[in-house]
PDB file of C-alpha atoms in Angstrom:
ATOM      1  CA  LYS A 643     -11.166   2.527  -2.858  1.00 63.00           C
ATOM      2  CA  ASP A 644     -11.065   5.975  -2.809  1.00 80.00           C
ATOM      3  CA  LEU A 645      -6.869   5.994  -3.539  1.00 87.00           C
ATOM      4  CA  LYS A 646      -7.469   3.315  -0.205  1.00 91.00           C
ATOM      5  CA  VAL A 647      -5.057   0.468   0.305  1.00 93.00           C
ATOM      6  CA  TRP A 648      -5.835  -2.152   3.266  1.00 94.00           C
ATOM      7  CA  CYS A 649      -4.170  -4.875   4.666  1.00 92.00           C
ATOM      8  CA  TYR A 650      -4.434  -7.201   7.654  1.00 92.00           C
ATOM      9  CA  THR A 651      -1.706  -8.239  10.628  1.00 93.00           C
ATOM     10  CA  ASP A 652      -1.338  -9.470  13.895  1.00 94.00           C
ATOM     11  CA  LYS A 653      -1.260  -6.660  16.534  1.00 94.00           C
ATOM     12  CA  ARG A 654       1.102  -8.238  18.164  1.00 95.00           C
ATOM     13  CA  SER A 655       3.318  -7.582  15.142  1.00 95.00           C
ATOM     14  CA  ARG A 656       6.579  -5.573  15.510  1.00 95.00           C
ATOM     15  CA  LYS A 657       4.839  -3.567  12.070  1.00 94.00           C
ATOM     16  CA  TYR A 658       1.388  -2.902  14.340  1.00 96.00           C
ATOM     17  CA  GLN A 659       3.729  -1.256  17.184  1.00 96.00           C
ATOM     18  CA  GLN A 660       5.879   0.852  14.888  1.00 96.00           C
ATOM     19  CA  ILE A 661       2.134   2.064  12.990  1.00 96.00           C
ATOM     20  CA  MET A 662       0.987   2.874  16.837  1.00 96.00           C
ATOM     21  CA  ALA A 663       4.080   4.970  17.468  1.00 97.00           C
ATOM     22  CA  ASN A 664       4.352   6.603  13.818  1.00 98.00           C
ATOM     23  CA  PRO A 665       1.180   6.390  11.489  1.00 98.00           C
ATOM     24  CA  ASN A 666       3.436   7.307   8.400  1.00 98.00           C
ATOM     25  CA  VAL A 667       4.472   4.365   6.231  1.00 97.00           C
ATOM     26  CA  GLY A 668       6.077   3.490   2.733  1.00 95.00           C
ATOM     27  CA  VAL A 669       4.878  -0.003   1.071  1.00 92.00           C
ATOM     28  CA  ALA A 670       7.043  -1.321  -1.945  1.00 92.00           C
ATOM     29  CA  ASP A 671       6.335  -3.844  -4.307  1.00 89.00           C
ATOM     30  CA  ARG A 672       7.968  -4.451  -7.406  1.00 86.00           C
ATOM     31  CA  ASN A 673       8.458  -0.698  -9.343  1.00 90.00           C
ATOM     32  CA  LEU A 674       5.558   0.204  -6.895  1.00 92.00           C
ATOM     33  CA  GLN A 675       6.469   2.615  -4.233  1.00 93.00           C
ATOM     34  CA  LEU A 676       3.603   4.150  -1.789  1.00 95.00           C
ATOM     35  CA  GLU A 677       3.915   6.668   0.976  1.00 96.00           C
ATOM     36  CA  GLY A 678       1.150   7.522   2.940  1.00 97.00           C
ATOM     37  CA  THR A 679      -0.498   7.347   6.785  1.00 97.00           C
ATOM     38  CA  ALA A 680      -2.023   4.818   7.973  1.00 97.00           C
ATOM     39  CA  VAL A 681      -5.128   4.024  10.426  1.00 97.00           C
ATOM     40  CA  LEU A 682      -5.259   0.888  12.612  1.00 97.00           C
ATOM     41  CA  LYS A 683      -8.616  -0.406  12.187  1.00 96.00           C
ATOM     42  CA  GLY A 684     -10.604  -3.137  14.596  1.00 95.00           C
ATOM     43  CA  HIS A 685     -10.743  -6.487  13.613  1.00 95.00           C
ATOM     44  CA  PRO A 686     -11.507  -7.778   9.909  1.00 93.00           C
ATOM     45  CA  LEU A 687     -15.099  -8.691  10.236  1.00 92.00           C
ATOM     46  CA  ASP A 688     -15.792  -5.643  12.323  1.00 95.00           C
ATOM     47  CA  ASP A 689     -18.488  -3.889  10.741  1.00 96.00           C
ATOM     48  CA  GLU A 690     -16.055  -0.661  10.109  1.00 96.00           C
ATOM     49  CA  ASN A 691     -14.472  -3.560   7.482  1.00 95.00           C
ATOM     50  CA  SER A 692     -16.518  -4.386   5.532  1.00 95.00           C
ATOM     51  CA  ASP A 693     -15.134  -2.826   2.433  1.00 94.00           C
ATOM     52  CA  PHE A 694     -12.117  -4.128   3.187  1.00 94.00           C
ATOM     53  CA  ILE A 695     -13.865  -7.691   3.283  1.00 94.00           C
ATOM     54  CA  GLU A 696     -15.460  -6.918   0.174  1.00 94.00           C
ATOM     55  CA  ALA A 697     -12.631  -5.783  -1.699  1.00 93.00           C
ATOM     56  CA  TYR A 698     -10.369  -8.695  -0.648  1.00 93.00           C
ATOM     57  CA  LYS A 699     -13.108 -11.106  -1.395  1.00 93.00           C
ATOM     58  CA  THR A 700     -13.539  -9.741  -5.114  1.00 94.00           C
ATOM     59  CA  ASN A 701      -9.982  -9.162  -6.026  1.00 93.00           C
ATOM     60  CA  GLN A 702      -8.444 -12.271  -4.272  1.00 92.00           C
ATOM     61  CA  PRO A 703     -10.731 -14.805  -3.761  1.00 94.00           C
ATOM     62  CA  GLU A 704      -8.747 -17.747  -2.832  1.00 92.00           C
ATOM     63  CA  ASN A 705      -6.330 -15.397  -0.958  1.00 90.00           C
ATOM     64  CA  PHE A 706      -9.758 -14.684   1.035  1.00 91.00           C
ATOM     65  CA  GLU A 707     -11.060 -18.212   1.414  1.00 89.00           C
ATOM     66  CA  ARG A 708      -7.586 -19.603   2.846  1.00 87.00           C
ATOM     67  CA  THR A 709      -7.403 -16.807   5.335  1.00 84.00           C
ATOM     68  CA  SER A 710     -10.795 -16.483   6.306  1.00 82.00           C
ATOM     69  CA  ASN A 711     -11.023 -19.737   7.234  1.00 80.00           C
ATOM     70  CA  ARG A 712      -7.775 -19.328   9.561  1.00 82.00           C
ATOM     71  CA  GLN A 713      -7.078 -15.862  10.921  1.00 82.00           C
ATOM     72  CA  PHE A 714     -10.501 -14.043  10.263  1.00 85.00           C
ATOM     73  CA  LYS A 715     -12.676 -15.931  12.871  1.00 85.00           C
ATOM     74  CA  ARG A 716     -13.879 -14.037  15.725  1.00 81.00           C
ATOM     75  CA  SER A 717     -12.191 -16.473  17.921  1.00 84.00           C
ATOM     76  CA  ARG A 718      -8.359 -15.091  16.142  1.00 86.00           C
ATOM     77  CA  PRO A 719      -9.382 -11.246  18.323  1.00 90.00           C
ATOM     78  CA  GLU A 720      -5.474 -10.553  17.248  1.00 92.00           C
ATOM     79  CA  PHE A 721      -5.765  -9.629  13.423  1.00 93.00           C
ATOM     80  CA  ARG A 722      -6.847  -5.968  12.773  1.00 95.00           C
ATOM     81  CA  VAL A 723      -6.948  -4.206   9.685  1.00 96.00           C
ATOM     82  CA  ILE A 724      -4.952  -1.491   7.925  1.00 97.00           C
ATOM     83  CA  GLU A 725      -6.203   1.294   6.385  1.00 96.00           C
ATOM     84  CA  ILE A 726      -3.304   3.354   4.307  1.00 96.00           C
ATOM     85  CA  TYR A 727      -4.309   7.113   2.859  1.00 96.00           C
ATOM     86  CA  PRO A 728      -1.670   7.640   0.052  1.00 96.00           C
ATOM     87  CA  LYS A 729       0.375  10.736   0.038  1.00 96.00           C
ATOM     88  CA  ARG A 730       2.697   9.886  -2.931  1.00 95.00           C
ATOM     89  CA  ILE A 731       2.354   7.164  -5.401  1.00 94.00           C
ATOM     90  CA  THR A 732       5.263   6.348  -7.435  1.00 92.00           C
ATOM     91  CA  LEU A 733       5.669   4.058 -10.687  1.00 91.00           C
ATOM     92  CA  LEU A 734       9.125   3.299 -11.764  1.00 88.00           C
ATOM     93  CA  LYS A 735       9.182   1.912 -15.514  1.00 86.00           C
ATOM     94  CA  MET A 736      13.287   0.510 -16.114  1.00 80.00           C
ATOM     95  CA  GLY A 737      14.022   1.077 -19.837  1.00 75.00           C
ATOM     96  CA  SER A 738      15.850  -1.518 -21.884  1.00 74.00           C
ATOM     97  CA  ARG A 739      19.573  -0.912 -22.302  1.00 69.00           C
ATOM     98  CA  PHE A 740      18.424   1.752 -25.491  1.00 69.00           C
ATOM     99  CA  GLU A 741      15.174   2.883 -23.565  1.00 74.00           C
ATOM    100  CA  GLU A 742      15.283   5.563 -20.732  1.00 77.00           C
ATOM    101  CA  ASN A 743      13.728   4.953 -17.107  1.00 83.00           C
ATOM    102  CA  GLU A 744      10.305   6.762 -16.337  1.00 86.00           C
ATOM    103  CA  ALA A 745       9.123   7.494 -13.181  1.00 86.00           C
ATOM    104  CA  TYR A 746       5.195   8.359 -12.675  1.00 90.00           C
ATOM    105  CA  ILE A 747       4.329  10.170  -9.613  1.00 91.00           C
ATOM    106  CA  LEU A 748       1.007  10.963  -8.541  1.00 92.00           C
ATOM    107  CA  ASP A 749       0.832  13.424  -5.882  1.00 93.00           C
ATOM    108  CA  VAL A 750      -1.844  12.861  -3.530  1.00 94.00           C
ATOM    109  CA  VAL A 751      -1.710  15.703  -1.606  1.00 93.00           C
ATOM    110  CA  ASN A 752      -1.437  18.540  -3.918  1.00 92.00           C
ATOM    111  CA  GLU A 753      -3.095  16.731  -6.752  1.00 92.00           C
ATOM    112  CA  LYS A 754      -0.491  16.985  -9.195  1.00 93.00           C
ATOM    113  CA  ALA A 755       1.041  14.168 -11.687  1.00 93.00           C
ATOM    114  CA  TYR A 756       4.178  14.024 -12.797  1.00 90.00           C
ATOM    115  CA  ARG A 757       6.398  12.210 -15.413  1.00 88.00           C
ATOM    116  CA  PHE A 758      10.201  12.452 -15.274  1.00 84.00           C
ATOM    117  CA  GLN A 759      12.406  10.589 -17.817  1.00 80.00           C
ATOM    118  CA  GLY A 760      16.435   9.971 -17.629  1.00 71.00           C
ATOM    119  CA  ASN A 761      19.228   7.427 -18.193  1.00 62.00           C
ATOM    120  CA  SER A 762      20.586   7.347 -15.447  1.00 57.00           C
ATOM    121  CA  ASN A 763      18.759   6.059 -12.743  1.00 51.00           C
ATOM    122  CA  PHE A 764      16.294   8.941 -12.346  1.00 55.00           C
ATOM    123  CA  GLU A 765      19.093  10.915 -11.617  1.00 59.00           C
ATOM    124  CA  SER A 766      17.613  13.781 -13.782  1.00 59.00           C
ATOM    125  CA  LYS A 767      17.774  17.224 -12.163  1.00 63.00           C
ATOM    126  CA  ALA A 768      14.019  17.677 -12.294  1.00 63.00           C
ATOM    127  CA  TYR A 769      13.502  14.354 -10.562  1.00 62.00           C
ATOM    128  CA  GLN A 770      15.964  15.180  -7.892  1.00 63.00           C
ATOM    129  CA  GLU A 771      14.440  18.760  -6.992  1.00 67.00           C
ATOM    130  CA  TYR A 772      11.121  16.903  -6.275  1.00 64.00           C
ATOM    131  CA  TYR A 773      12.963  14.579  -4.461  1.00 63.00           C
TER     132      TYR A 773
END
């Protein structure tokens, strides 16, 4: 929602402790990378997290049923929501042997989008200058 990304974790976890010390985070999944700032929120069932609960129910109903029955109970106060505000989102598209690689970057802070192409793992001068 509004480019926010949510996840949840146990407040006893190393991840939670690291975010308390430094809210700058990176998240990667396959060819998608996200860099942003994390905000530690309360228990998943707290009113402040109603958007998280609704999005979770809607987009991952099976996972929601499984986790809500085990981890989201009020008797499990150790679980917390993490809200991430992206600063940069990168999608990498690896071409085949005969196609160029492509990188799509959304620079949220500066409200700009970029597209880079190259045959050698994004070693183009423009891509390197961006990073």
